[in-house]
Amino acid sequence: MSTNQVIPLSRPDISDDDIRAVTDVLRSGRLSLGPSMEAFEEQMAARVGRSEGVAVSSGTAGLHLLLEALDVGPGDEVITPAFSFVASANCIEHAGAKPVFVDCDPTTLNVRVEDVEAKITERTKAIIGVEVFGNPTGMRELAALSAKYEIPLIEDACEGLGGRLGNDAIGTFGRAAVFAFYPNKQITTGEGGMIVTDDTRLADACRSMRNHGRTISNRAVTGAVGTRLDAERLGWNYRMSELHAALGVSQLSRLDTIMEHRARVADTYTRELSSMSDLIVPTIDPNVTMSWFVYVVRLSGPYTTEDRDEIIEGLRRHDIGAAHYFPAIPTFPHFRDKYGIRAGDFPVAESVSQRTIALPMFVGLTEVEIKLVCQTLGLMMTRNRFRHDD
Ligand SMILES: Cc1ncc(COP(=O)(O)O)c(C=O)c1O
């Protein structure tokens, strides 16, 4: 994350109440496995509309635990998007299974259900569905596919907290979903993640495994203070501390306000940039209530990847945070070499990933600043064209 730019790519929204919530925990003497974690779990589950919340140390930890709890392991395949943040695939490797990548739709940037169906084999043990940049379009179709083949859908909802598709909240489409709270997310705990589900057994397995596989002796205390020292399975230390959880509770109470601010930023970008030639702005289905995570535009027309990188550099030189979200996951060398992936195997994800520019998105970004970002982007694009037309 860029923090020293005048207009950074992202900036957490930290209030005095947030600071008080964390210092109260420090004064309490109870720093882990306590009431803040339980409150955050309950409030997150309630917000999404699920019965169980399991707080963990990161979104990746949550995804990994779910795969382990669903008994995914060596010999299994898990279908996952080629266009996403790398953690969506890393967790499959951590579980010892094979990620089976699916290309994305050029408009929504999410996977298409027919492409997912085409990759199902007798080894498919789970499907990871991602709301890319927080867009839930296509999740209902993925849920129906998961039901048809009786293959569990894990929702990697790390980018979409608060978003909806019609009346359905992000986090309610899969057997379980995972949210993440890195500082660029809609709400942050510094680091952290949350599993939500209606499946109590699955939640309990995750509660045990996040805490070294220790036995849960009393569910009334959500497996936190109630875990015993004996272990019933292999586990990890994926716990969320009380400090992180208290920050999460405080941040969650402002989610609607945060979403409104971010939506205003996105609307202003769309208004300013829609008419710019050679630029594709996000297309959002009218059925979708976006919880904006990032605002990502794409270059069209004559621009190459090098041009895109030069434009990003130009923005940064002007003290504006910008980034390339995301490289297509199968093009990373460890995946490419291990699975014999060739350039062109995921043509849409590869092409999109060569053309994206993420622009600053955070609460407090002013209209004047947004206009400055847009003008500078336009200037950098024009400069780039002139240089190449010479
Ligand atoms: C789609 C997606 N999946 C998973 C993660 C992983 O979350 P974390 O960084 O908390 O492990 C992220 C976080 O950026 C993400 O965007």
Coordinates of C-alpha atoms and ligand atoms in Angstrom, one line a residue:
M1 CA 0.0 0.0 0.0
S2 CA 1.2 3.5 -0.8
T3 CA 1.1 5.7 2.2
N4 CA 3.5 8.5 1.4
Q5 CA 1.7 9.8 -1.7
V6 CA -0.4 13.0 -1.5
I7 CA -3.3 11.0 -2.9
P8 CA -2.6 7.4 -2.0
L9 CA -4.2 4.4 -3.6
S10 CA -6.0 3.6 -0.3
R11 CA -6.1 4.9 3.2
P12 CA -7.9 3.3 6.2
D13 CA -10.7 5.2 7.8
I14 CA -9.7 5.3 11.5
S15 CA -11.9 7.2 13.9
D16 CA -11.4 8.2 17.5
D17 CA -13.9 5.5 18.5
D18 CA -11.7 3.0 16.7
I19 CA -8.6 4.1 18.7
R20 CA -10.6 4.0 21.9
A21 CA -11.8 0.5 21.2
V22 CA -8.3 -0.7 20.8
T23 CA -6.9 1.1 23.8
D24 CA -9.8 -0.2 25.9
V25 CA -8.7 -3.8 25.0
L26 CA -5.1 -3.0 26.0
R27 CA -6.3 -1.7 29.3
S28 CA -8.5 -4.7 29.9
G29 CA -5.6 -7.1 30.1
R30 CA -7.4 -9.7 27.8
L31 CA -5.6 -9.6 24.5
S32 CA -6.7 -12.8 22.8
L33 CA -9.6 -15.2 22.7
G34 CA -12.1 -12.9 24.5
P35 CA -15.3 -10.9 24.2
S36 CA -14.2 -8.7 21.3
M37 CA -13.6 -11.6 19.1
E38 CA -17.0 -13.1 20.0
A39 CA -18.8 -9.8 19.5
F40 CA -17.1 -9.3 16.1
E41 CA -18.1 -12.9 15.0
E42 CA -21.7 -12.4 16.1
Q43 CA -22.0 -9.0 14.5
M44 CA -20.4 -10.0 11.2
A45 CA -22.6 -13.1 11.0
A46 CA -25.7 -10.9 11.7
R47 CA -24.7 -8.3 9.2
V48 CA -24.3 -10.8 6.4
G49 CA -27.3 -12.8 7.5
R50 CA -25.7 -16.1 8.5
S51 CA -25.7 -17.9 11.8
E52 CA -22.0 -18.4 12.4
G53 CA -18.9 -16.2 12.3
V54 CA -15.4 -17.5 12.8
A55 CA -12.7 -14.8 13.2
V56 CA -9.3 -15.6 11.8
S57 CA -5.9 -13.9 11.3
S58 CA -6.4 -13.2 7.5
G59 CA -8.7 -13.9 4.6
T60 CA -6.2 -16.4 3.3
A61 CA -6.3 -18.3 6.6
G62 CA -10.1 -18.4 6.4
L63 CA -10.0 -19.8 2.9
H64 CA -7.4 -22.4 3.9
L65 CA -9.3 -23.5 6.9
L66 CA -12.5 -24.0 4.9
L67 CA -10.7 -26.2 2.4
E68 CA -9.2 -28.2 5.2
A69 CA -12.6 -28.4 7.0
L70 CA -14.2 -29.7 3.7
D71 CA -11.4 -32.3 3.6
V72 CA -9.8 -31.0 0.4
G73 CA -6.3 -32.5 0.0
P74 CA -3.9 -34.2 -2.3
G75 CA -5.5 -35.6 -5.4
D76 CA -8.4 -33.2 -5.3
E77 CA -9.1 -30.3 -7.7
V78 CA -10.5 -27.0 -6.7
I79 CA -11.9 -24.7 -9.4
T80 CA -10.8 -21.0 -9.0
P81 CA -10.7 -17.9 -11.1
A82 CA -7.6 -17.0 -13.2
F83 CA -8.4 -13.3 -12.6
S84 CA -8.3 -12.6 -8.8
F85 CA -5.9 -11.8 -6.0
V86 CA -3.4 -14.6 -5.7
A87 CA -4.6 -15.7 -2.3
S88 CA -7.7 -17.3 -3.9
A89 CA -5.4 -19.9 -5.5
N90 CA -2.6 -20.0 -2.8
C91 CA -5.0 -21.5 -0.3
I92 CA -5.7 -24.5 -2.6
E93 CA -1.9 -25.2 -2.8
H94 CA -1.7 -24.9 1.0
A95 CA -4.4 -27.6 1.3
G96 CA -2.3 -29.8 -1.1
A97 CA -4.9 -29.8 -3.9
K98 CA -4.7 -28.6 -7.5
P99 CA -6.1 -25.2 -8.5
V100 CA -8.0 -25.5 -11.8
F101 CA -8.2 -22.1 -13.2
V102 CA -11.1 -20.6 -15.2
D103 CA -10.9 -17.5 -17.4
C104 CA -13.0 -14.5 -16.7
D105 CA -15.8 -12.6 -18.5
P106 CA -14.5 -9.5 -20.2
T107 CA -17.3 -7.3 -18.7
T108 CA -17.9 -8.5 -15.2
L109 CA -14.3 -9.8 -14.7
N110 CA -15.9 -12.8 -12.8
V111 CA -15.9 -16.3 -14.1
R112 CA -18.8 -17.5 -16.3
V113 CA -20.8 -20.4 -15.0
E114 CA -20.5 -22.4 -18.3
D115 CA -16.7 -22.1 -18.2
V116 CA -16.7 -23.4 -14.6
E117 CA -19.0 -26.3 -15.5
A118 CA -16.7 -27.3 -18.3
K119 CA -13.8 -27.7 -15.8
I120 CA -15.7 -30.0 -13.4
T121 CA -14.2 -33.6 -13.2
E122 CA -14.7 -36.4 -10.8
R123 CA -11.8 -35.0 -8.8
T124 CA -13.4 -31.6 -8.2
K125 CA -13.9 -31.2 -4.5
A126 CA -14.8 -27.5 -4.2
I127 CA -15.4 -24.4 -6.2
I128 CA -14.0 -21.0 -5.1
G129 CA -16.2 -18.2 -6.4
V130 CA -14.8 -14.7 -6.1
E131 CA -16.7 -11.4 -6.2
V132 CA -13.9 -9.7 -8.2
F133 CA -13.5 -6.1 -7.0
G134 CA -16.7 -6.6 -5.0
N135 CA -19.0 -7.4 -7.9
P136 CA -21.4 -10.3 -7.2
T137 CA -22.7 -10.7 -10.7
G138 CA -22.9 -14.4 -11.6
M139 CA -22.8 -15.7 -8.0
R140 CA -26.4 -17.1 -8.2
E141 CA -25.5 -19.1 -11.2
L142 CA -22.4 -20.5 -9.4
A143 CA -24.5 -21.4 -6.4
A144 CA -27.0 -23.3 -8.7
L145 CA -24.1 -25.1 -10.3
S146 CA -22.7 -26.1 -6.9
A147 CA -26.1 -27.4 -5.9
K148 CA -26.5 -29.3 -9.2
Y149 CA -23.2 -31.2 -8.9
E150 CA -23.2 -31.2 -5.0
I151 CA -19.8 -29.6 -5.0
P152 CA -19.4 -27.1 -2.2
L153 CA -19.1 -23.4 -3.2
I154 CA -16.7 -21.4 -1.1
E155 CA -17.3 -17.7 -1.6
D156 CA -14.1 -15.7 -1.5
A157 CA -15.9 -12.5 -0.5
C158 CA -12.8 -10.8 0.6
E159 CA -13.4 -7.8 -1.6
G160 CA -17.2 -7.4 -1.2
L161 CA -18.3 -6.9 2.4
G162 CA -21.7 -5.1 2.4
G163 CA -22.5 -5.7 -1.3
R164 CA -25.7 -7.2 -2.6
L165 CA -27.2 -8.9 -5.6
G166 CA -30.9 -8.0 -5.5
N167 CA -31.8 -8.8 -1.9
D168 CA -29.0 -11.4 -1.5
A169 CA -26.0 -10.2 0.6
I170 CA -22.5 -11.1 -0.5
G171 CA -21.5 -13.9 1.8
T172 CA -24.7 -15.9 1.5
F173 CA -24.2 -17.6 -1.9
G174 CA -21.8 -20.4 -0.9
R175 CA -21.7 -23.1 1.7
A176 CA -19.4 -20.6 3.5
A177 CA -17.8 -17.3 2.7
V178 CA -14.7 -15.5 3.8
F179 CA -14.2 -11.7 4.3
A180 CA -10.8 -10.0 4.7
F181 CA -9.8 -6.8 6.6
Y182 CA -6.5 -5.7 5.2
P183 CA -6.1 -1.9 5.4
N184 CA -7.3 -1.3 1.8
K185 CA -10.6 -3.1 2.4
Q186 CA -14.0 -1.5 3.1
I187 CA -13.4 -2.1 6.9
T188 CA -10.1 -3.0 8.4
T189 CA -8.6 -4.8 11.4
G190 CA -5.1 -4.2 10.2
E191 CA -4.9 -7.9 9.3
G192 CA -7.8 -10.3 9.7
G193 CA -10.5 -12.4 8.2
M194 CA -13.9 -13.8 9.0
I195 CA -15.6 -17.0 7.9
V196 CA -19.4 -16.9 7.8
T197 CA -21.7 -19.9 7.3
D198 CA -24.9 -21.5 8.4
D199 CA -23.2 -24.8 8.9
T200 CA -22.4 -25.2 12.6
R201 CA -20.2 -28.3 12.2
L202 CA -18.1 -26.6 9.5
A203 CA -17.8 -23.5 11.7
D204 CA -16.8 -25.6 14.7
A205 CA -14.2 -27.5 12.7
C206 CA -12.7 -24.1 11.6
R207 CA -12.8 -22.8 15.3
S208 CA -10.8 -25.8 16.4
M209 CA -8.4 -25.7 13.5
R210 CA -7.7 -22.0 13.9
N211 CA -6.5 -22.8 17.4
H212 CA -4.1 -25.7 16.9
G213 CA -6.8 -28.2 16.4
R214 CA -7.8 -27.9 20.0
T215 CA -11.0 -29.4 21.3
I216 CA -14.0 -27.2 21.6
S217 CA -15.5 -27.9 25.0
N218 CA -18.2 -25.2 25.1
R219 CA -19.9 -23.8 22.0
A220 CA -21.7 -21.2 24.0
V221 CA -18.4 -19.4 24.1
T222 CA -17.8 -19.9 20.4
G223 CA -14.8 -22.2 20.9
A224 CA -12.7 -19.3 22.2
V225 CA -12.3 -19.4 26.0
G226 CA -14.0 -22.8 25.9
T227 CA -11.2 -24.7 24.0
R228 CA -9.4 -27.3 25.9
L229 CA -5.7 -28.0 25.7
D230 CA -6.1 -31.4 24.1
A231 CA -6.2 -31.4 20.3
E232 CA -8.6 -33.4 18.2
R233 CA -7.1 -32.7 14.8
L234 CA -4.2 -31.0 13.1
G235 CA -4.5 -27.2 13.4
W236 CA -2.8 -23.9 12.9
N237 CA -2.5 -20.7 14.8
Y238 CA -4.9 -18.6 12.7
R239 CA -6.5 -16.7 15.7
M240 CA -7.5 -13.1 15.6
S241 CA -6.4 -11.0 18.6
E242 CA -8.7 -9.0 20.8
L243 CA -7.1 -5.8 19.5
H244 CA -7.9 -6.6 15.9
A245 CA -11.4 -7.8 16.8
A246 CA -12.2 -4.6 18.8
L247 CA -11.1 -2.5 15.8
G248 CA -13.3 -4.7 13.6
V249 CA -16.4 -4.2 15.8
S250 CA -15.9 -0.5 15.8
Q251 CA -15.3 -0.3 12.0
L252 CA -18.3 -2.6 11.3
S253 CA -20.6 -0.2 13.1
R254 CA -19.7 2.4 10.3
L255 CA -19.9 0.1 7.3
D256 CA -23.0 1.7 5.8
T257 CA -21.4 5.2 6.0
I258 CA -18.2 3.9 4.6
M259 CA -20.0 2.3 1.7
E260 CA -21.9 5.5 1.0
H261 CA -18.6 7.5 0.8
R262 CA -16.9 4.9 -1.4
A263 CA -20.0 4.8 -3.7
R264 CA -19.8 8.6 -4.0
V265 CA -16.1 8.3 -5.0
A266 CA -16.9 5.6 -7.6
D267 CA -19.8 7.7 -9.0
T268 CA -17.6 10.7 -9.4
Y269 CA -14.9 8.6 -11.2
T270 CA -17.6 7.2 -13.5
R271 CA -19.0 10.6 -14.3
E272 CA -15.5 12.0 -15.0
L273 CA -14.1 9.1 -17.0
S274 CA -17.0 7.6 -18.9
S275 CA -16.5 9.9 -21.9
M276 CA -12.7 9.5 -22.1
S277 CA -11.8 7.5 -25.2
D278 CA -9.5 4.5 -24.8
L279 CA -10.7 3.9 -21.3
I280 CA -13.1 1.3 -20.0
V281 CA -14.8 2.1 -16.7
P282 CA -16.5 -0.7 -14.6
T283 CA -19.8 -1.9 -15.8
I284 CA -22.1 -2.8 -12.9
D285 CA -25.4 -4.6 -13.4
P286 CA -28.4 -2.5 -12.2
N287 CA -29.3 -5.4 -9.8
V288 CA -26.1 -5.0 -7.9
T289 CA -25.5 -2.8 -4.9
M290 CA -21.7 -2.4 -5.0
S291 CA -19.6 -2.1 -1.9
W292 CA -16.7 -0.5 -3.7
F293 CA -13.3 -2.0 -2.9
V294 CA -11.2 -0.5 -5.7
Y295 CA -12.0 1.5 -8.8
V296 CA -10.3 -0.2 -11.7
V297 CA -10.3 1.2 -15.2
R298 CA -8.9 -0.5 -18.3
L299 CA -7.0 0.9 -21.2
S300 CA -8.4 0.0 -24.6
G301 CA -7.2 0.9 -28.1
P302 CA -3.5 1.1 -28.9
Y303 CA -2.1 0.9 -25.4
T304 CA 0.4 -1.9 -24.6
T305 CA 1.3 -3.2 -21.2
E306 CA 4.4 -1.1 -21.2
D307 CA 2.2 2.0 -21.9
R308 CA 0.0 1.1 -19.0
D309 CA 3.0 0.7 -16.7
E310 CA 4.3 4.1 -17.9
I311 CA 1.0 5.7 -17.2
I312 CA 0.9 4.2 -13.7
E313 CA 4.5 5.5 -13.1
G314 CA 3.4 8.9 -14.4
L315 CA 0.5 9.0 -11.9
R316 CA 2.9 8.0 -9.1
R317 CA 5.4 10.7 -10.1
H318 CA 2.5 13.2 -9.7
D319 CA 2.0 11.9 -6.2
I320 CA -1.1 9.8 -7.1
G321 CA -1.3 6.2 -6.0
A322 CA -2.1 3.8 -8.8
A323 CA -1.6 0.1 -9.3
H324 CA -2.0 -2.8 -11.6
Y325 CA -4.8 -5.0 -10.3
F326 CA -4.4 -8.0 -10.9
P327 CA -1.8 -10.0 -12.8
A328 CA -3.5 -13.2 -14.0
I329 CA -2.8 -15.9 -11.4
P330 CA -1.8 -18.7 -13.7
T331 CA 0.9 -16.6 -15.3
F332 CA 2.9 -16.6 -12.0
P333 CA 6.0 -18.8 -12.5
H334 CA 5.2 -21.3 -9.6
F335 CA 1.8 -22.0 -11.1
R336 CA 2.9 -21.8 -14.7
D337 CA 5.8 -24.2 -14.3
K338 CA 4.0 -26.6 -12.0
Y339 CA 0.9 -27.0 -14.2
G340 CA 2.4 -26.5 -17.6
I341 CA 0.4 -23.3 -18.3
R342 CA 1.2 -21.5 -21.5
A343 CA 0.7 -17.8 -22.5
G344 CA -2.7 -17.5 -24.1
D345 CA -4.4 -20.3 -22.0
F346 CA -6.5 -17.6 -20.2
P347 CA -6.8 -15.0 -22.9
V348 CA -9.4 -12.7 -21.3
A349 CA -7.7 -12.7 -17.8
E350 CA -4.3 -12.2 -19.4
S351 CA -5.5 -9.4 -21.7
V352 CA -7.5 -7.6 -18.9
S353 CA -4.6 -7.9 -16.5
Q354 CA -2.3 -6.2 -19.0
R355 CA -4.6 -3.2 -19.2
T356 CA -5.9 -2.4 -15.7
I357 CA -5.2 0.7 -13.6
A358 CA -6.6 0.9 -10.0
L359 CA -7.2 4.5 -9.0
P360 CA -7.3 5.9 -5.4
M361 CA -10.3 4.8 -3.4
F362 CA -10.9 5.7 0.2
V363 CA -13.2 7.5 2.5
G364 CA -12.3 11.2 2.6
L365 CA -11.1 11.4 -1.1
T366 CA -12.6 14.7 -2.2
E367 CA -14.3 15.6 -5.4
V368 CA -11.4 18.0 -6.2
E369 CA -8.9 15.2 -5.6
I370 CA -10.8 12.8 -7.8
K371 CA -10.9 15.4 -10.6
L372 CA -7.2 15.9 -10.2
V373 CA -6.7 12.1 -10.5
C374 CA -8.8 12.0 -13.6
Q375 CA -7.1 14.9 -15.3
T376 CA -3.7 13.5 -14.5
L377 CA -4.7 10.1 -15.9
G378 CA -5.9 11.8 -19.1
L379 CA -2.7 13.8 -19.3
M380 CA -0.5 10.7 -18.8
M381 CA -2.5 8.9 -21.5
T382 CA -2.1 11.8 -24.0
R383 CA 1.6 12.1 -23.2
N384 CA 2.0 8.4 -23.8
R385 CA 0.3 8.6 -27.2
F386 CA 2.3 11.6 -28.3
R387 CA 5.6 9.8 -27.4
H388 CA 4.6 6.8 -29.5
D389 CA 3.2 8.8 -32.4
D390 CA 6.5 10.7 -32.8
Ligands
LIG1 C1 -10.1 -11.9 -3.6 C2 -9.2 -12.0 -2.4 N1 -9.0 -13.2 -1.8 C3 -8.3 -13.3 -0.7 C4 -7.6 -12.3 -0.1 C5 -6.7 -12.5 1.0 O1 -7.0 -11.8 2.2 P1 -5.7 -11.6 3.2 O2 -4.8 -10.6 2.6 O3 -6.4 -11.0 4.4 O4 -5.1 -12.9 3.4 C6 -7.8 -11.0 -0.7 C7 -7.1 -9.8 0.0 O5 -6.7 -8.9 -0.6 C8 -8.6 -10.8 -1.8 O6 -8.7 -9.7 -2.4

